[in-house]
Amino acid sequence: MSLMSLKKKKINLRQDNGSIMMEYVIVTLLAAIPIFLVWHGAEVLGYPGVYDMSTGQLKGTGLEIQAFFQQVMAGIAMPLP
């Protein structure tokens, strides 16, 4: 390969950096938005949420998740012979 073709390839790689970064931003946002809606609640959809930031307490599905993990931990902690 000639030196000229190598320089052209480097220029093309530099031009693609912006589109790759934008892809990462879009994928991150598409993952973060549903997590945010589940965590804080989507009252528009009738979903109560998991955690209430104003009181610092679990609510709705969060209480169910907490009860499930407490049952799992109680089952693990049982002294079985």
Short mmCIF file of N, CA, C and O in Angstrom, two decimals:
data_model
loop_
_atom_site.label_atom_id
_atom_site.label_comp_id
_atom_site.label_asym_id
_atom_site.label_seq_id
_atom_site.Cartn_x
_atom_site.Cartn_y
_atom_site.Cartn_z
N MET A 1 0.83 -1.18 0.00
CA MET A 1 0.00 0.00 0.00
C MET A 1 0.88 1.24 0.00
O MET A 1 1.93 1.27 0.62
N SER A 2 0.38 2.19 -0.65
CA SER A 2 1.13 3.43 -0.71
C SER A 2 0.83 4.30 0.51
O SER A 2 -0.16 4.09 1.22
N LEU A 3 1.68 5.25 0.75
CA LEU A 3 1.51 6.16 1.87
C LEU A 3 0.24 6.99 1.70
O LEU A 3 -0.45 7.28 2.68
N MET A 4 -0.10 7.29 0.48
CA MET A 4 -1.29 8.10 0.22
C MET A 4 -2.56 7.36 0.61
O MET A 4 -3.48 7.93 1.19
N SER A 5 -2.62 6.04 0.32
CA SER A 5 -3.83 5.29 0.66
C SER A 5 -3.96 5.13 2.17
O SER A 5 -5.07 5.08 2.71
N LEU A 6 -2.83 5.02 2.89
CA LEU A 6 -2.88 4.95 4.35
C LEU A 6 -3.42 6.24 4.94
O LEU A 6 -4.17 6.24 5.90
N LYS A 7 -3.00 7.37 4.41
CA LYS A 7 -3.48 8.65 4.90
C LYS A 7 -4.98 8.79 4.66
O LYS A 7 -5.71 9.32 5.49
N LYS A 8 -5.47 8.31 3.52
CA LYS A 8 -6.90 8.38 3.23
C LYS A 8 -7.69 7.53 4.21
O LYS A 8 -8.77 7.91 4.66
N LYS A 9 -7.17 6.36 4.58
CA LYS A 9 -7.86 5.50 5.53
C LYS A 9 -7.94 6.15 6.90
O LYS A 9 -8.94 6.07 7.58
N LYS A 10 -6.87 6.80 7.33
CA LYS A 10 -6.89 7.49 8.62
C LYS A 10 -7.92 8.61 8.62
O LYS A 10 -8.62 8.82 9.58
N ILE A 11 -8.02 9.33 7.52
CA ILE A 11 -9.00 10.41 7.42
C ILE A 11 -10.41 9.83 7.49
O ILE A 11 -11.27 10.36 8.18
N ASN A 12 -10.66 8.72 6.84
CA ASN A 12 -11.98 8.11 6.88
C ASN A 12 -12.32 7.62 8.28
O ASN A 12 -13.46 7.72 8.71
N LEU A 13 -11.34 7.08 9.01
CA LEU A 13 -11.60 6.64 10.38
C LEU A 13 -11.94 7.82 11.27
O LEU A 13 -12.80 7.74 12.14
N ARG A 14 -11.28 8.92 11.07
CA ARG A 14 -11.57 10.11 11.87
C ARG A 14 -12.96 10.64 11.59
O ARG A 14 -13.63 11.16 12.47
N GLN A 15 -13.44 10.51 10.40
CA GLN A 15 -14.77 11.01 10.06
C GLN A 15 -15.85 10.12 10.66
O GLN A 15 -16.95 10.57 10.91
N ASP A 16 -15.56 8.84 10.90
CA ASP A 16 -16.54 7.93 11.46
C ASP A 16 -16.68 8.05 12.98
O ASP A 16 -17.63 7.53 13.55
N ASN A 17 -15.76 8.70 13.65
CA ASN A 17 -15.80 8.78 15.11
C ASN A 17 -17.07 9.45 15.62
O ASN A 17 -17.63 9.04 16.63
N GLY A 18 -17.53 10.47 14.97
CA GLY A 18 -18.73 11.17 15.42
C GLY A 18 -19.97 10.29 15.32
O GLY A 18 -20.82 10.30 16.21
N SER A 19 -20.09 9.52 14.27
CA SER A 19 -21.26 8.67 14.12
C SER A 19 -21.24 7.51 15.11
O SER A 19 -22.28 7.09 15.60
N ILE A 20 -20.05 7.01 15.42
CA ILE A 20 -19.95 5.93 16.41
C ILE A 20 -20.33 6.46 17.79
O ILE A 20 -21.05 5.81 18.54
N MET A 21 -19.86 7.66 18.13
CA MET A 21 -20.21 8.26 19.42
C MET A 21 -21.72 8.51 19.50
O MET A 21 -22.33 8.28 20.54
N MET A 22 -22.32 8.98 18.43
CA MET A 22 -23.76 9.21 18.43
C MET A 22 -24.52 7.91 18.61
O MET A 22 -25.55 7.87 19.28
N GLU A 23 -24.02 6.82 18.03
CA GLU A 23 -24.65 5.52 18.21
C GLU A 23 -24.63 5.12 19.68
O GLU A 23 -25.64 4.64 20.22
N TYR A 24 -23.51 5.32 20.36
CA TYR A 24 -23.43 5.01 21.79
C TYR A 24 -24.40 5.87 22.60
O TYR A 24 -25.03 5.38 23.53
N VAL A 25 -24.52 7.13 22.26
CA VAL A 25 -25.44 8.01 22.97
C VAL A 25 -26.88 7.54 22.79
O VAL A 25 -27.65 7.47 23.75
N ILE A 26 -27.25 7.19 21.58
CA ILE A 26 -28.63 6.75 21.31
C ILE A 26 -28.93 5.44 22.02
O ILE A 26 -29.98 5.29 22.65
N VAL A 27 -28.00 4.48 21.98
CA VAL A 27 -28.22 3.19 22.64
C VAL A 27 -28.33 3.39 24.16
O VAL A 27 -29.18 2.79 24.82
N THR A 28 -27.49 4.25 24.72
CA THR A 28 -27.54 4.52 26.16
C THR A 28 -28.87 5.15 26.55
O THR A 28 -29.48 4.78 27.56
N LEU A 29 -29.33 6.10 25.77
CA LEU A 29 -30.62 6.74 26.07
C LEU A 29 -31.78 5.75 25.93
O LEU A 29 -32.71 5.77 26.73
N LEU A 30 -31.72 4.89 24.91
CA LEU A 30 -32.79 3.91 24.74
C LEU A 30 -32.82 2.90 25.88
O LEU A 30 -33.86 2.32 26.17
N ALA A 31 -31.70 2.69 26.54
CA ALA A 31 -31.68 1.81 27.71
C ALA A 31 -32.04 2.56 28.98
O ALA A 31 -32.68 2.01 29.88
N ALA A 32 -31.66 3.83 29.09
CA ALA A 32 -31.87 4.59 30.31
C ALA A 32 -33.31 5.06 30.49
O ALA A 32 -33.80 5.13 31.62
N ILE A 33 -33.98 5.39 29.43
CA ILE A 33 -35.35 5.91 29.54
C ILE A 33 -36.31 4.89 30.14
O ILE A 33 -37.05 5.22 31.08
N PRO A 34 -36.34 3.63 29.69
CA PRO A 34 -37.24 2.67 30.34
C PRO A 34 -36.87 2.40 31.80
O PRO A 34 -37.76 2.25 32.64
N ILE A 35 -35.57 2.38 32.11
CA ILE A 35 -35.16 2.17 33.51
C ILE A 35 -35.65 3.34 34.37
O ILE A 35 -36.15 3.14 35.47
N PHE A 36 -35.53 4.56 33.87
CA PHE A 36 -36.00 5.73 34.60
C PHE A 36 -37.51 5.67 34.82
O PHE A 36 -37.99 5.97 35.91
N LEU A 37 -38.26 5.29 33.80
CA LEU A 37 -39.71 5.21 33.93
C LEU A 37 -40.13 4.14 34.93
O LEU A 37 -41.06 4.34 35.71
N VAL A 38 -39.45 3.01 34.92
CA VAL A 38 -39.79 1.94 35.87
C VAL A 38 -39.43 2.36 37.29
O VAL A 38 -40.19 2.12 38.22
N TRP A 39 -38.29 3.01 37.46
CA TRP A 39 -37.84 3.38 38.79
C TRP A 39 -38.73 4.45 39.42
O TRP A 39 -39.13 4.35 40.56
N HIS A 40 -39.04 5.48 38.66
CA HIS A 40 -39.82 6.60 39.21
C HIS A 40 -41.32 6.44 38.99
O HIS A 40 -42.10 7.14 39.63
N GLY A 41 -41.72 5.57 38.11
CA GLY A 41 -43.13 5.37 37.86
C GLY A 41 -43.61 6.14 36.66
O GLY A 41 -43.22 7.27 36.44
N ALA A 42 -44.42 5.51 35.89
CA ALA A 42 -45.01 6.14 34.73
C ALA A 42 -46.50 6.27 35.01
O ALA A 42 -47.30 5.43 34.64
N GLU A 43 -46.86 7.33 35.72
CA GLU A 43 -48.26 7.53 36.10
C GLU A 43 -49.17 7.65 34.89
O GLU A 43 -50.35 7.36 34.96
N VAL A 44 -48.61 8.08 33.78
CA VAL A 44 -49.40 8.19 32.56
C VAL A 44 -49.89 6.81 32.13
O VAL A 44 -51.01 6.64 31.67
N LEU A 45 -49.04 5.80 32.32
CA LEU A 45 -49.39 4.43 31.95
C LEU A 45 -50.06 3.67 33.09
O LEU A 45 -50.43 2.51 32.93
N GLY A 46 -50.18 4.29 34.25
CA GLY A 46 -50.80 3.64 35.39
C GLY A 46 -49.85 2.77 36.20
O GLY A 46 -50.26 1.96 37.02
N TYR A 47 -48.55 2.94 36.01
CA TYR A 47 -47.55 2.17 36.73
C TYR A 47 -47.07 2.98 37.92
O TYR A 47 -46.62 4.11 37.77
N PRO A 48 -47.14 2.43 39.14
CA PRO A 48 -46.82 3.23 40.33
C PRO A 48 -45.33 3.50 40.53
O PRO A 48 -44.96 4.46 41.19
N GLY A 49 -44.47 2.67 40.03
CA GLY A 49 -43.04 2.87 40.22
C GLY A 49 -42.48 1.95 41.29
O GLY A 49 -43.19 1.12 41.86
N VAL A 50 -41.21 2.12 41.58
CA VAL A 50 -40.52 1.25 42.52
C VAL A 50 -40.10 2.02 43.77
O VAL A 50 -40.13 1.49 44.87
N TYR A 51 -39.71 3.27 43.62
CA TYR A 51 -39.11 4.04 44.71
C TYR A 51 -39.64 5.45 44.71
O TYR A 51 -39.76 6.09 43.68
N ASP A 52 -39.97 5.95 45.89
CA ASP A 52 -40.47 7.32 46.03
C ASP A 52 -39.34 8.20 46.54
O ASP A 52 -38.85 8.01 47.66
N MET A 53 -38.89 9.13 45.73
CA MET A 53 -37.75 9.97 46.10
C MET A 53 -38.09 10.93 47.24
O MET A 53 -37.21 11.28 48.01
N SER A 54 -39.33 11.38 47.36
CA SER A 54 -39.66 12.36 48.38
C SER A 54 -39.65 11.76 49.78
O SER A 54 -39.26 12.42 50.74
N THR A 55 -40.07 10.51 49.94
CA THR A 55 -40.08 9.88 51.25
C THR A 55 -38.91 8.94 51.48
O THR A 55 -38.61 8.58 52.61
N GLY A 56 -38.25 8.52 50.42
CA GLY A 56 -37.14 7.60 50.55
C GLY A 56 -37.58 6.17 50.82
O GLY A 56 -36.83 5.37 51.38
N GLN A 57 -38.80 5.83 50.44
CA GLN A 57 -39.36 4.51 50.70
C GLN A 57 -39.71 3.81 49.38
O GLN A 57 -39.99 4.46 48.38
N LEU A 58 -39.71 2.50 49.45
CA LEU A 58 -40.17 1.72 48.31
C LEU A 58 -41.68 1.84 48.19
O LEU A 58 -42.37 2.06 49.19
N LYS A 59 -42.19 1.69 46.99
CA LYS A 59 -43.64 1.75 46.79
C LYS A 59 -44.02 0.79 45.68
O LYS A 59 -43.19 0.39 44.87
N GLY A 60 -45.26 0.39 45.65
CA GLY A 60 -45.80 -0.43 44.56
C GLY A 60 -45.02 -1.71 44.35
O GLY A 60 -44.89 -2.56 45.23
N THR A 61 -44.46 -1.85 43.18
CA THR A 61 -43.71 -3.05 42.81
C THR A 61 -42.45 -3.19 43.63
O THR A 61 -41.97 -4.30 43.85
N GLY A 62 -41.89 -2.10 44.11
CA GLY A 62 -40.69 -2.15 44.94
C GLY A 62 -40.91 -2.95 46.21
O GLY A 62 -40.02 -3.68 46.66
N LEU A 63 -42.08 -2.82 46.80
CA LEU A 63 -42.40 -3.59 48.00
C LEU A 63 -42.51 -5.08 47.68
O LEU A 63 -42.08 -5.92 48.48
N GLU A 64 -43.05 -5.40 46.52
CA GLU A 64 -43.14 -6.80 46.11
C GLU A 64 -41.76 -7.39 45.85
O GLU A 64 -41.49 -8.54 46.22
N ILE A 65 -40.89 -6.63 45.22
CA ILE A 65 -39.52 -7.09 44.97
C ILE A 65 -38.79 -7.29 46.29
O ILE A 65 -38.08 -8.28 46.49
N GLN A 66 -38.98 -6.37 47.23
CA GLN A 66 -38.35 -6.49 48.53
C GLN A 66 -38.83 -7.74 49.26
O GLN A 66 -38.03 -8.48 49.84
N ALA A 67 -40.13 -8.00 49.23
CA ALA A 67 -40.68 -9.19 49.89
C ALA A 67 -40.14 -10.47 49.26
O ALA A 67 -39.82 -11.44 49.96
N PHE A 68 -40.00 -10.48 47.94
CA PHE A 68 -39.46 -11.65 47.25
C PHE A 68 -38.03 -11.94 47.70
O PHE A 68 -37.68 -13.08 48.03
N PHE A 69 -37.19 -10.91 47.73
CA PHE A 69 -35.80 -11.13 48.14
C PHE A 69 -35.69 -11.49 49.61
O PHE A 69 -34.80 -12.25 50.00
N GLN A 70 -36.59 -10.98 50.46
CA GLN A 70 -36.59 -11.38 51.86
C GLN A 70 -36.94 -12.86 52.00
O GLN A 70 -36.36 -13.57 52.82
N GLN A 71 -37.88 -13.34 51.20
CA GLN A 71 -38.22 -14.76 51.22
C GLN A 71 -37.06 -15.63 50.73
O GLN A 71 -36.79 -16.68 51.29
N VAL A 72 -36.38 -15.17 49.69
CA VAL A 72 -35.23 -15.93 49.18
C VAL A 72 -34.13 -16.00 50.24
O VAL A 72 -33.56 -17.06 50.50
N MET A 73 -33.85 -14.86 50.89
CA MET A 73 -32.82 -14.85 51.92
C MET A 73 -33.21 -15.70 53.13
O MET A 73 -32.36 -16.36 53.72
N ALA A 74 -34.48 -15.70 53.48
CA ALA A 74 -34.94 -16.55 54.59
C ALA A 74 -34.79 -18.02 54.23
O ALA A 74 -34.42 -18.85 55.06
N GLY A 75 -35.06 -18.36 52.98
CA GLY A 75 -34.91 -19.74 52.53
C GLY A 75 -33.45 -20.17 52.51
O GLY A 75 -33.11 -21.31 52.88
N ILE A 76 -32.56 -19.29 52.13
CA ILE A 76 -31.12 -19.60 52.12
C ILE A 76 -30.60 -19.76 53.54
O ILE A 76 -29.75 -20.60 53.83
N ALA A 77 -31.10 -18.95 54.46
CA ALA A 77 -30.61 -18.95 55.84
C ALA A 77 -31.16 -20.09 56.69
O ALA A 77 -30.72 -20.27 57.83
N MET A 78 -32.10 -20.86 56.16
CA MET A 78 -32.67 -21.95 56.97
C MET A 78 -31.61 -23.02 57.24
O MET A 78 -30.87 -23.42 56.35
N PRO A 79 -31.54 -23.46 58.50
CA PRO A 79 -30.56 -24.51 58.84
C PRO A 79 -31.07 -25.89 58.41
O PRO A 79 -31.88 -26.50 59.10
N LEU A 80 -30.59 -26.35 57.31
CA LEU A 80 -30.99 -27.67 56.83
C LEU A 80 -29.86 -28.67 57.15
O LEU A 80 -28.69 -28.35 57.00
N PRO A 81 -30.24 -29.88 57.61
CA PRO A 81 -29.20 -30.86 57.97
C PRO A 81 -28.46 -31.39 56.76
O PRO A 81 -28.82 -31.34 55.67
#
